mmCIF file of N, CA and C in Angstrom:
data_model
loop_
_atom_site.group_PDB
_atom_site.id
_atom_site.type_symbol
_atom_site.label_atom_id
_atom_site.label_comp_id
_atom_site.label_asym_id
_atom_site.label_seq_id
_atom_site.Cartn_x
_atom_site.Cartn_y
_atom_site.Cartn_z
ATOM 1 N N MET G 1 19.872 -45.496 -20.866
ATOM 2 C CA MET G 1 19.316 -44.736 -20.191
ATOM 3 C C MET G 1 19.258 -43.657 -19.548
ATOM 4 N N SER G 2 19.912 -42.738 -18.907
ATOM 5 C CA SER G 2 19.705 -41.897 -18.967
ATOM 6 C C SER G 2 18.782 -42.179 -16.596
ATOM 7 N N THR G 3 19.545 -41.606 -15.408
ATOM 8 C CA THR G 3 18.699 -41.681 -14.362
ATOM 9 C C THR G 3 18.470 -40.169 -14.168
ATOM 10 N N ILE G 4 17.196 -39.467 -13.085
ATOM 11 C CA ILE G 4 17.365 -38.333 -13.720
ATOM 12 C C ILE G 4 17.048 -38.020 -11.475
ATOM 13 N N TYR G 5 17.929 -37.680 -10.779
ATOM 14 C CA TYR G 5 18.675 -37.466 -10.073
ATOM 15 C C TYR G 5 18.352 -36.615 -9.842
ATOM 16 N N VAL G 6 16.717 -36.704 -8.334
ATOM 17 C CA VAL G 6 16.577 -35.326 -8.097
ATOM 18 C C VAL G 6 17.121 -35.521 -6.274
ATOM 19 N N PRO G 7 17.708 -34.347 -6.166
ATOM 20 C CA PRO G 7 18.431 -34.464 -3.784
ATOM 21 C C PRO G 7 17.639 -34.396 -3.171
ATOM 22 N N THR G 8 17.125 -35.232 -2.245
ATOM 23 C CA THR G 8 16.359 -34.899 -0.887
ATOM 24 C C THR G 8 16.672 -33.511 -0.643
ATOM 25 N N GLY G 9 15.483 -32.716 -1.093
ATOM 26 C CA GLY G 9 15.169 -31.304 -0.124
ATOM 27 C C GLY G 9 14.677 -30.806 -1.684
ATOM 28 N N PHE G 10 14.072 -31.369 -2.862
ATOM 29 C CA PHE G 10 14.087 -30.371 -4.185
ATOM 30 C C PHE G 10 13.025 -30.293 -3.728
ATOM 31 N N SER G 11 12.140 -30.617 -2.836
ATOM 32 C CA SER G 11 10.699 -30.029 -3.085
ATOM 33 C C SER G 11 10.372 -28.626 -2.412
ATOM 34 N N TRP G 12 11.440 -28.487 -1.365
ATOM 35 C CA TRP G 12 11.870 -26.371 -0.972
ATOM 36 C C TRP G 12 11.973 -26.194 -1.808
ATOM 37 N N VAL G 13 12.458 -26.442 -2.989
ATOM 38 C CA VAL G 13 12.616 -25.314 -4.660
ATOM 39 C C VAL G 13 11.695 -25.091 -5.240
ATOM 40 N N THR G 14 11.370 -26.275 -4.768
ATOM 41 C CA THR G 14 9.660 -26.374 -5.564
ATOM 42 C C THR G 14 8.747 -25.216 -5.241
ATOM 43 N N ALA G 15 9.020 -25.265 -4.107
ATOM 44 C CA ALA G 15 7.736 -23.826 -2.643
ATOM 45 C C ALA G 15 8.618 -22.845 -3.898
ATOM 46 N N SER G 16 9.612 -22.822 -3.228
ATOM 47 C CA SER G 16 9.646 -21.184 -3.634
ATOM 48 C C SER G 16 9.496 -20.862 -5.010
ATOM 49 N N LEU G 17 11.054 -21.889 -6.622
ATOM 50 C CA LEU G 17 10.117 -21.195 -7.263
ATOM 51 C C LEU G 17 8.528 -21.129 -7.221
ATOM 52 N N LEU G 18 6.789 -21.723 -6.702
ATOM 53 C CA LEU G 18 5.623 -21.450 -6.809
ATOM 54 C C LEU G 18 5.977 -19.825 -6.552
ATOM 55 N N SER G 19 6.313 -19.671 -5.301
ATOM 56 C CA SER G 19 6.833 -18.494 -4.968
ATOM 57 C C SER G 19 6.673 -17.012 -6.603
ATOM 58 N N VAL G 20 7.391 -17.611 -6.001
ATOM 59 C CA VAL G 20 7.909 -16.528 -8.226
ATOM 60 C C VAL G 20 6.743 -16.658 -8.518
ATOM 61 N N ALA G 21 6.312 -17.432 -9.091
ATOM 62 C CA ALA G 21 5.257 -17.515 -9.855
ATOM 63 C C ALA G 21 4.019 -16.784 -8.824
ATOM 64 N N THR G 22 3.876 -16.952 -8.416
ATOM 65 C CA THR G 22 2.684 -16.218 -7.459
ATOM 66 C C THR G 22 2.851 -14.677 -6.434
ATOM 67 N N LEU G 23 4.088 -14.033 -6.623
ATOM 68 C CA LEU G 23 5.016 -13.164 -6.249
ATOM 69 C C LEU G 23 3.857 -12.000 -8.423
ATOM 70 N N LEU G 24 4.257 -12.785 -9.150
ATOM 71 C CA LEU G 24 4.011 -12.284 -11.012
ATOM 72 C C LEU G 24 2.658 -11.936 -10.861
ATOM 73 N N GLN G 25 2.289 -12.549 -10.296
ATOM 74 C CA GLN G 25 1.211 -12.698 -10.493
ATOM 75 C C GLN G 25 0.359 -11.552 -9.476
ATOM 76 N N TRP G 26 0.292 -11.506 -8.220
ATOM 77 C CA TRP G 26 0.503 -9.798 -7.687
ATOM 78 C C TRP G 26 0.276 -9.191 -8.080
ATOM 79 N N GLN G 27 1.515 -8.699 -8.218
ATOM 80 C CA GLN G 27 2.222 -7.591 -8.802
ATOM 81 C C GLN G 27 1.178 -7.268 -10.749
ATOM 82 N N SER G 28 0.725 -9.047 -10.933
ATOM 83 C CA SER G 28 0.279 -8.604 -11.708
ATOM 84 C C SER G 28 -0.931 -7.384 -11.547
ATOM 85 N N LEU G 29 -1.923 -8.261 -10.796
ATOM 86 C CA LEU G 29 -2.913 -7.470 -11.133
ATOM 87 C C LEU G 29 -2.943 -5.863 -9.456
ATOM 88 N N ALA G 30 -2.258 -6.182 -8.920
ATOM 89 C CA ALA G 30 -2.116 -4.586 -8.504
ATOM 90 C C ALA G 30 -1.005 -3.433 -9.619
ATOM 91 N N VAL G 31 -1.124 -3.642 -10.591
ATOM 92 C CA VAL G 31 -0.686 -2.928 -11.553
ATOM 93 C C VAL G 31 -2.352 -3.027 -12.578
ATOM 94 N N GLY G 32 -3.088 -4.164 -12.692
ATOM 95 C CA GLY G 32 -4.641 -3.358 -12.384
ATOM 96 C C GLY G 32 -4.746 -3.200 -12.282
ATOM 97 N N GLY G 33 -4.925 -3.100 -11.016
ATOM 98 C CA GLY G 33 -5.553 -1.950 -9.794
ATOM 99 C C GLY G 33 -5.290 -0.940 -9.934
ATOM 100 N N ALA G 34 -3.879 0.494 -9.861
ATOM 101 C CA ALA G 34 -3.232 0.976 -9.929
ATOM 102 C C ALA G 34 -4.063 2.043 -11.356
ATOM 103 N N ARG G 35 -3.266 0.738 -12.365
ATOM 104 C CA ARG G 35 -4.188 1.339 -13.319
ATOM 105 C C ARG G 35 -6.006 1.461 -13.544
ATOM 106 N N ARG G 36 -6.465 1.031 -13.317
ATOM 107 C CA ARG G 36 -7.783 1.687 -12.873
ATOM 108 C C ARG G 36 -7.982 2.674 -12.443
ATOM 109 N N ARG G 37 -7.488 3.092 -11.208
ATOM 110 C CA ARG G 37 -7.395 4.179 -10.539
ATOM 111 C C ARG G 37 -6.962 5.135 -11.151
ATOM 112 N N ALA G 38 -6.000 5.415 -11.531
ATOM 113 C CA ALA G 38 -5.096 6.521 -12.094
ATOM 114 C C ALA G 38 -6.075 6.182 -14.322
ATOM 115 N N LYS G 39 -7.024 5.252 -14.514
ATOM 116 C CA LYS G 39 -7.556 5.822 -15.795
ATOM 117 C C LYS G 39 -6.149 5.325 -16.587
ATOM 118 N N ILE G 40 -5.446 4.801 -16.615
ATOM 119 C CA ILE G 40 -5.283 5.156 -17.798
ATOM 120 C C ILE G 40 -5.420 3.056 -19.081
ATOM 121 N N PRO G 41 -5.825 4.644 -19.940
ATOM 122 C CA PRO G 41 -6.383 2.677 -21.465
ATOM 123 C C PRO G 41 -5.337 2.093 -21.211
ATOM 124 N N TYR G 42 -6.032 1.205 -22.334
ATOM 125 C CA TYR G 42 -4.674 -0.089 -23.155
ATOM 126 C C TYR G 42 -4.447 0.936 -23.763
ATOM 127 N N PRO G 43 -3.730 0.796 -24.974
ATOM 128 C CA PRO G 43 -2.117 -0.728 -24.548
ATOM 129 C C PRO G 43 -0.892 0.147 -23.805
ATOM 130 N N ARG G 44 -1.288 1.534 -23.654
ATOM 131 C CA ARG G 44 -0.102 1.982 -22.940
ATOM 132 C C ARG G 44 0.137 1.437 -22.156
ATOM 133 N N ALA G 45 1.860 1.767 -21.868
ATOM 134 C CA ALA G 45 1.920 0.776 -20.578
ATOM 135 C C ALA G 45 2.336 1.503 -19.585
ATOM 136 N N TYR G 46 2.557 2.916 -19.157
ATOM 137 C CA TYR G 46 2.910 4.025 -18.193
ATOM 138 C C TYR G 46 2.291 5.410 -18.836
ATOM 139 N N ALA G 47 1.872 6.258 -17.450
ATOM 140 C CA ALA G 47 1.558 7.165 -17.663
ATOM 141 C C ALA G 47 2.638 8.388 -18.230
ATOM 142 N N GLU G 48 2.133 9.785 -19.278
ATOM 143 C CA GLU G 48 2.684 10.194 -19.603
ATOM 144 C C GLU G 48 3.052 10.893 -18.681
ATOM 145 N N LYS G 49 4.084 12.228 -18.591
ATOM 146 C CA LYS G 49 5.030 12.985 -17.421
ATOM 147 C C LYS G 49 3.752 13.834 -16.973
ATOM 148 N N ALA G 50 3.447 14.978 -17.910
ATOM 149 C CA ALA G 50 2.723 15.502 -17.250
ATOM 150 C C ALA G 50 0.889 15.006 -16.588
ATOM 151 N N GLU G 51 0.897 13.693 -17.141
ATOM 152 C CA GLU G 51 -0.419 13.155 -16.151
ATOM 153 C C GLU G 51 -0.223 12.054 -14.599
ATOM 154 N N GLN G 52 1.248 12.541 -14.820
ATOM 155 C CA GLN G 52 1.661 11.910 -13.340
ATOM 156 C C GLN G 52 2.205 12.977 -13.020
ATOM 157 N N GLU G 53 2.677 13.686 -12.891
ATOM 158 C CA GLU G 53 2.827 15.389 -12.194
ATOM 159 C C GLU G 53 1.457 15.817 -11.705
ATOM 160 N N ALA G 54 0.320 15.954 -12.956
ATOM 161 C CA ALA G 54 -1.136 16.002 -12.268
ATOM 162 C C ALA G 54 -1.611 15.225 -10.962
ATOM 163 N N SER G 55 -1.471 14.237 -10.989
ATOM 164 C CA SER G 55 -1.686 12.765 -10.780
ATOM 165 C C SER G 55 -0.921 12.339 -9.122
ATOM 166 N N LYS G 56 -1.142 11.624 -8.295
ATOM 167 C CA LYS G 56 -1.164 11.053 -7.445
ATOM 168 C C LYS G 56 -0.338 9.588 -8.076
ATOM 169 N N ASP G 57 -1.723 9.478 -8.385
ATOM 170 C CA ASP G 57 -2.062 7.979 -8.749
ATOM 171 C C ASP G 57 -1.772 7.713 -10.346
ATOM 172 N N ALA G 58 -1.650 8.215 -11.495
ATOM 173 C CA ALA G 58 -0.568 8.620 -11.603
ATOM 174 C C ALA G 58 0.627 7.662 -11.942
ATOM 175 N N MET G 59 1.266 8.229 -11.547
ATOM 176 C CA MET G 59 2.353 8.042 -10.256
ATOM 177 C C MET G 59 2.479 6.501 -10.299
ATOM 178 N N VAL G 60 1.457 5.783 -9.217
ATOM 179 C CA VAL G 60 1.263 5.213 -8.269
ATOM 180 C C VAL G 60 1.136 4.229 -9.073
ATOM 181 N N PHE G 61 0.619 4.277 -9.915
ATOM 182 C CA PHE G 61 0.810 3.632 -12.126
ATOM 183 C C PHE G 61 1.845 2.948 -12.120
ATOM 184 N N ASN G 62 2.950 4.472 -11.794
ATOM 185 C CA ASN G 62 4.155 4.447 -13.018
ATOM 186 C C ASN G 62 4.912 3.164 -11.908
ATOM 187 N N CYS G 63 4.864 3.585 -11.063
ATOM 188 C CA CYS G 63 6.127 3.037 -10.109
ATOM 189 C C CYS G 63 5.904 2.032 -10.599
ATOM 190 N N MET G 64 4.939 1.327 -9.828
ATOM 191 C CA MET G 64 3.520 -0.617 -9.526
ATOM 192 C C MET G 64 3.830 -0.880 -11.182
ATOM 193 N N GLN G 65 3.506 -0.386 -12.057
ATOM 194 C CA GLN G 65 4.355 -0.930 -13.238
ATOM 195 C C GLN G 65 6.309 -1.021 -13.861
ATOM 196 N N ARG G 66 6.880 -0.312 -13.030
ATOM 197 C CA ARG G 66 7.837 0.166 -13.722
ATOM 198 C C ARG G 66 9.024 -0.961 -12.366
ATOM 199 N N ALA G 67 8.381 -1.621 -10.958
ATOM 200 C CA ALA G 67 8.102 -2.495 -9.956
ATOM 201 C C ALA G 67 8.094 -3.670 -10.288
ATOM 202 N N HIS G 68 7.150 -4.260 -11.497
ATOM 203 C CA HIS G 68 6.658 -5.433 -12.288
ATOM 204 C C HIS G 68 7.399 -5.208 -13.634
ATOM 205 N N GLN G 69 7.447 -4.729 -14.040
ATOM 206 C CA GLN G 69 8.915 -5.427 -15.059
ATOM 207 C C GLN G 69 9.691 -5.410 -14.645
ATOM 208 N N ASN G 70 10.865 -4.434 -14.118
ATOM 209 C CA ASN G 70 12.120 -4.887 -13.047
ATOM 210 C C ASN G 70 11.494 -6.255 -12.533
ATOM 211 N N THR G 71 10.681 -7.423 -11.730
ATOM 212 C CA THR G 71 10.974 -7.691 -10.984
ATOM 213 C C THR G 71 10.776 -9.254 -12.884
ATOM 214 N N LEU G 72 10.250 -8.872 -13.924
ATOM 215 C CA LEU G 72 9.975 -9.912 -15.022
ATOM 216 C C LEU G 72 11.834 -9.740 -15.638
ATOM 217 N N GLU G 73 11.788 -8.471 -15.306
ATOM 218 C CA GLU G 73 13.519 -8.177 -16.343
ATOM 219 C C GLU G 73 15.045 -9.425 -14.889
ATOM 220 N N ASN G 74 14.532 -10.126 -13.955
ATOM 221 C CA ASN G 74 15.288 -10.325 -12.872
ATOM 222 C C ASN G 74 14.720 -11.746 -12.580
ATOM 223 N N ALA G 75 13.778 -12.083 -13.207
ATOM 224 C CA ALA G 75 13.107 -13.443 -12.601
ATOM 225 C C ALA G 75 13.457 -14.450 -13.652
ATOM 226 N N PRO G 76 14.298 -14.730 -14.372
ATOM 227 C CA PRO G 76 14.895 -15.287 -15.170
ATOM 228 C C PRO G 76 15.970 -16.038 -14.884
ATOM 229 N N VAL G 77 16.491 -14.882 -14.005
ATOM 230 C CA VAL G 77 17.585 -14.948 -13.659
ATOM 231 C C VAL G 77 17.779 -15.660 -12.003
ATOM 232 N N ILE G 78 16.735 -15.097 -11.525
ATOM 233 C CA ILE G 78 16.924 -15.764 -10.290
ATOM 234 C C ILE G 78 16.224 -17.397 -10.220
ATOM 235 N N VAL G 79 14.948 -17.783 -11.904
ATOM 236 C CA VAL G 79 15.211 -18.793 -12.185
ATOM 237 C C VAL G 79 16.052 -20.193 -12.258
ATOM 238 N N THR G 80 16.896 -19.379 -12.754
ATOM 239 C CA THR G 80 17.929 -20.694 -13.615
ATOM 240 C C THR G 80 18.994 -20.777 -12.055
ATOM 241 N N THR G 81 19.291 -19.632 -11.573
ATOM 242 C CA THR G 81 20.656 -19.868 -10.898
ATOM 243 C C THR G 81 20.060 -20.314 -10.068
ATOM 244 N N THR G 82 18.635 -20.837 -9.261
ATOM 245 C CA THR G 82 18.300 -21.669 -8.205
ATOM 246 C C THR G 82 18.174 -23.468 -8.678
ATOM 247 N N LEU G 83 17.433 -23.646 -9.702
ATOM 248 C CA LEU G 83 17.480 -24.313 -10.142
ATOM 249 C C LEU G 83 18.722 -25.364 -10.618
ATOM 250 N N ILE G 84 19.924 -24.458 -10.472
ATOM 251 C CA ILE G 84 21.412 -24.858 -11.176
ATOM 252 C C ILE G 84 21.593 -24.790 -9.457
ATOM 253 N N SER G 85 21.150 -24.440 -8.716
ATOM 254 C CA SER G 85 21.950 -24.966 -7.650
ATOM 255 C C SER G 85 21.903 -25.433 -6.937
ATOM 256 N N ALA G 86 20.821 -25.547 -7.211
ATOM 257 C CA ALA G 86 19.364 -26.397 -6.556
ATOM 258 C C ALA G 86 19.585 -27.725 -6.544
ATOM 259 N N LEU G 87 21.318 -28.312 -7.237
ATOM 260 C CA LEU G 87 20.972 -29.844 -7.929
ATOM 261 C C LEU G 87 22.156 -30.171 -6.264
ATOM 262 N N HIS G 88 23.159 -29.555 -6.204
ATOM 263 C CA HIS G 88 23.241 -29.820 -5.409
ATOM 264 C C HIS G 88 23.630 -29.329 -3.639
ATOM 265 N N TYR G 89 23.064 -28.716 -4.169
ATOM 266 C CA TYR G 89 22.875 -27.252 -2.177
ATOM 267 C C TYR G 89 20.772 -27.483 -2.081
ATOM 268 N N PRO G 90 19.928 -28.017 -2.338
ATOM 269 C CA PRO G 90 18.303 -27.628 -2.339
ATOM 270 C C PRO G 90 18.225 -26.519 -1.561
ATOM 271 N N ILE G 91 18.851 -26.908 -0.602
ATOM 272 C CA ILE G 91 18.150 -26.531 0.417
ATOM 273 C C ILE G 91 18.425 -24.759 0.896
ATOM 274 N N PRO G 92 19.795 -24.739 0.755
ATOM 275 C CA PRO G 92 19.784 -22.699 0.824
ATOM 276 C C PRO G 92 19.548 -22.121 -0.727
ATOM 277 N N ALA G 93 19.483 -22.884 -1.751
ATOM 278 C CA ALA G 93 18.566 -22.259 -3.452
ATOM 279 C C ALA G 93 17.779 -21.839 -2.826
ATOM 280 N N ALA G 94 16.740 -22.735 -2.761
ATOM 281 C CA ALA G 94 14.991 -22.815 -1.811
ATOM 282 C C ALA G 94 15.204 -21.628 -1.343
ATOM 283 N N VAL G 95 16.589 -21.679 0.127
ATOM 284 C CA VAL G 95 16.161 -20.530 0.882
ATOM 285 C C VAL G 95 15.880 -18.683 0.297
ATOM 286 N N GLY G 96 17.118 -18.400 -0.674
ATOM 287 C CA GLY G 96 18.015 -18.191 -1.582
ATOM 288 C C GLY G 96 16.294 -17.366 -1.946
ATOM 289 N N CYS G 97 15.867 -18.836 -2.798
ATOM 290 C CA CYS G 97 15.319 -17.370 -3.863
ATOM 291 C C CYS G 97 13.386 -17.786 -3.467
ATOM 292 N N GLY G 98 13.179 -17.998 -2.341
ATOM 293 C CA GLY G 98 12.537 -17.393 -1.459
ATOM 294 C C GLY G 98 12.337 -15.894 -0.543
ATOM 295 N N LEU G 99 13.977 -15.674 0.049
ATOM 296 C CA LEU G 99 13.911 -14.308 0.411
ATOM 297 C C LEU G 99 14.105 -13.359 -0.379
ATOM 298 N N TRP G 100 14.592 -13.783 -2.138
ATOM 299 C CA TRP G 100 14.868 -12.956 -3.317
ATOM 300 C C TRP G 100 12.915 -12.314 -3.042
ATOM 301 N N THR G 101 11.981 -13.802 -3.716
ATOM 302 C CA THR G 101 10.616 -13.044 -3.449
ATOM 303 C C THR G 101 10.080 -12.119 -2.590
ATOM 304 N N LEU G 102 10.356 -12.271 -1.677
ATOM 305 C CA LEU G 102 10.565 -11.972 0.141
ATOM 306 C C LEU G 102 10.149 -10.649 0.308
ATOM 307 N N SER G 103 11.649 -10.153 -0.568
ATOM 308 C CA SER G 103 12.614 -9.026 -1.211
ATOM 309 C C SER G 103 11.593 -7.943 -2.003
ATOM 310 N N ARG G 104 11.236 -9.326 -3.262
ATOM 311 C CA ARG G 104 9.777 -8.158 -4.198
ATOM 312 C C ARG G 104 8.936 -8.107 -3.949
ATOM 313 N N ILE G 105 9.206 -8.076 -3.438
ATOM 314 C CA ILE G 105 7.537 -7.658 -2.206
ATOM 315 C C ILE G 105 7.836 -6.637 -1.428
ATOM 316 N N ILE G 106 8.480 -6.260 -0.617
ATOM 317 C CA ILE G 106 8.866 -5.754 -0.156
ATOM 318 C C ILE G 106 8.773 -4.491 -0.729
ATOM 319 N N TYR G 107 10.111 -4.433 -1.976
ATOM 320 C CA TYR G 107 9.905 -3.220 -3.401
ATOM 321 C C TYR G 107 9.101 -3.238 -3.380
ATOM 322 N N THR G 108 7.850 -4.373 -4.237
ATOM 323 C CA THR G 108 7.491 -3.175 -4.766
ATOM 324 C C THR G 108 6.228 -2.802 -3.721
ATOM 325 N N LEU G 109 5.401 -2.932 -2.849
ATOM 326 C CA LEU G 109 4.873 -2.733 -1.486
ATOM 327 C C LEU G 109 6.068 -0.744 -1.229
ATOM 328 N N THR G 110 7.439 -0.772 -1.510
ATOM 329 C CA THR G 110 7.349 0.286 -1.257
ATOM 330 C C THR G 110 7.211 1.528 -2.387
ATOM 331 N N TYR G 111 8.088 0.835 -3.618
ATOM 332 C CA TYR G 111 8.082 2.348 -4.185
ATOM 333 C C TYR G 111 6.615 1.567 -5.447
ATOM 334 N N GLY G 112 5.537 0.569 -4.984
ATOM 335 C CA GLY G 112 4.537 1.138 -5.077
ATOM 336 C C GLY G 112 3.270 2.126 -3.991
ATOM 337 N N THR G 113 4.246 3.403 -3.437
ATOM 338 C CA THR G 113 3.892 3.864 -2.852
ATOM 339 C C THR G 113 3.630 5.547 -3.531
ATOM 340 N N GLY G 114 4.333 5.550 -5.347
ATOM 341 C CA GLY G 114 4.512 5.821 -4.963
ATOM 342 C C GLY G 114 5.627 6.908 -5.075
ATOM 343 N N GLU G 115 6.732 7.019 -4.082
ATOM 344 C CA GLU G 115 7.323 7.739 -4.087
ATOM 345 C C GLU G 115 8.954 6.910 -4.150
ATOM 346 N N PRO G 116 9.680 6.381 -5.220
ATOM 347 C CA PRO G 116 10.315 6.005 -5.324
ATOM 348 C C PRO G 116 11.917 5.456 -4.539
ATOM 349 N N ARG G 117 12.305 6.517 -3.789
ATOM 350 C CA ARG G 117 13.143 6.270 -2.911
ATOM 351 C C ARG G 117 12.685 5.281 -2.123
ATOM 352 N N LYS G 118 11.897 5.333 -1.889
ATOM 353 C CA LYS G 118 11.931 4.371 -1.132
ATOM 354 C C LYS G 118 11.882 2.662 -1.186
ATOM 355 N N ARG G 119 12.175 3.088 -2.631
ATOM 356 C CA ARG G 119 12.693 1.662 -2.811
ATOM 357 C C ARG G 119 13.928 1.421 -2.070
ATOM 358 N N VAL G 120 14.816 1.815 -1.792
ATOM 359 C CA VAL G 120 15.792 1.562 -1.853
ATOM 360 C C VAL G 120 16.760 0.349 -1.094
ATOM 361 N N PRO G 121 16.253 0.494 0.656
ATOM 362 C CA PRO G 121 16.151 -1.276 0.956
ATOM 363 C C PRO G 121 16.140 -2.277 0.311
ATOM 364 N N SER G 122 14.733 -2.638 -0.409
ATOM 365 C CA SER G 122 14.486 -3.297 -0.293
ATOM 366 C C SER G 122 15.006 -3.682 -2.269
ATOM 367 N N VAL G 123 15.805 -2.432 -2.198
ATOM 368 C CA VAL G 123 16.855 -3.275 -3.995
ATOM 369 C C VAL G 123 17.595 -3.827 -3.232
ATOM 370 N N ASN G 124 18.620 -3.038 -1.844
ATOM 371 C CA ASN G 124 19.884 -3.678 -2.076
ATOM 372 C C ASN G 124 20.344 -5.064 -1.335
ATOM 373 N N PHE G 125 18.570 -5.457 -0.484
ATOM 374 C CA PHE G 125 18.816 -7.010 -0.323
ATOM 375 C C PHE G 125 18.979 -7.620 -0.872
ATOM 376 N N GLY G 126 17.110 -7.498 -1.856
ATOM 377 C CA GLY G 126 16.965 -8.391 -3.255
ATOM 378 C C GLY G 126 18.602 -8.878 -4.341
ATOM 379 N N PHE G 127 18.972 -7.139 -4.504
ATOM 380 C CA PHE G 127 20.296 -7.733 -4.966
ATOM 381 C C PHE G 127 21.765 -8.234 -4.671
ATOM 382 N N LEU G 128 21.187 -8.276 -2.600
ATOM 383 C CA LEU G 128 22.145 -9.575 -2.477
ATOM 384 C C LEU G 128 21.303 -10.396 -2.268
ATOM 385 N N MET G 129 20.388 -11.364 -2.555
ATOM 386 C CA MET G 129 20.431 -12.293 -2.751
ATOM 387 C C MET G 129 19.885 -13.399 -4.388
ATOM 388 N N GLN G 130 19.887 -11.941 -5.418
ATOM 389 C CA GLN G 130 20.635 -12.429 -6.843
ATOM 390 C C GLN G 130 21.617 -12.444 -6.593
ATOM 391 N N THR G 131 22.907 -11.898 -5.590
ATOM 392 C CA THR G 131 24.216 -12.193 -5.689
ATOM 393 C C THR G 131 24.183 -13.293 -5.387
ATOM 394 N N ARG G 132 24.362 -14.245 -3.850
ATOM 395 C CA ARG G 132 23.700 -15.143 -4.051
ATOM 396 C C ARG G 132 23.447 -16.469 -4.194
ATOM 397 N N GLU G 133 23.039 -16.211 -5.201
ATOM 398 C CA GLU G 133 22.327 -17.154 -6.151
ATOM 399 C C GLU G 133 23.598 -16.555 -7.508
ATOM 400 N N ARG G 134 23.171 -16.551 -7.461
ATOM 401 C CA ARG G 134 24.651 -16.420 -8.927
ATOM 402 C C ARG G 134 25.965 -16.748 -8.951
ATOM 403 N N THR G 135 26.232 -16.528 -7.679
ATOM 404 C CA THR G 135 27.881 -17.060 -6.587
ATOM 405 C C THR G 135 27.568 -18.581 -5.789
ATOM 406 N N SER G 136 26.530 -19.286 -5.374
ATOM 407 C CA SER G 136 26.799 -20.278 -4.577
ATOM 408 C C SER G 136 26.789 -21.226 -5.720
ATOM 409 N N PRO G 137 28.239 -22.169 -5.035
ATOM 410 C CA PRO G 137 29.105 -23.620 -5.346
ATOM 411 C C PRO G 137 28.270 -24.024 -6.098
ATOM 412 N N TYR G 138 28.005 -24.017 -7.390
ATOM 413 C CA TYR G 138 27.340 -25.093 -8.317
ATOM 414 C C TYR G 138 27.742 -26.804 -8.346
#
């Protein structure tokens, strides 16, 4: 019979992982709102280039959709590395995950302006947090 050891401070890891789920839900709602304003029907994932050039709302929708998609692409890595790191270093792992979530909020808000170049500072911070999670001593 095996014993599962949960290190002291692991509740902070749980909270940080819940912040990732909350982030994804918030982004989903933001994409839905942008879709309605841009009048882009389902099942289309993005506005066409001509629509995007003709309408600021279509451009904002594409940017919001891309921010959400990019977060979905990166979330499994963050969740996995947070859990692995947390086995020995729960507080630093939780802080790193929480900071990554914060960086994704900033990323979504800046990219969601419809001006993609505004997202650069938050991308750099998010990459730094991801690198910290991946390279922390397990």
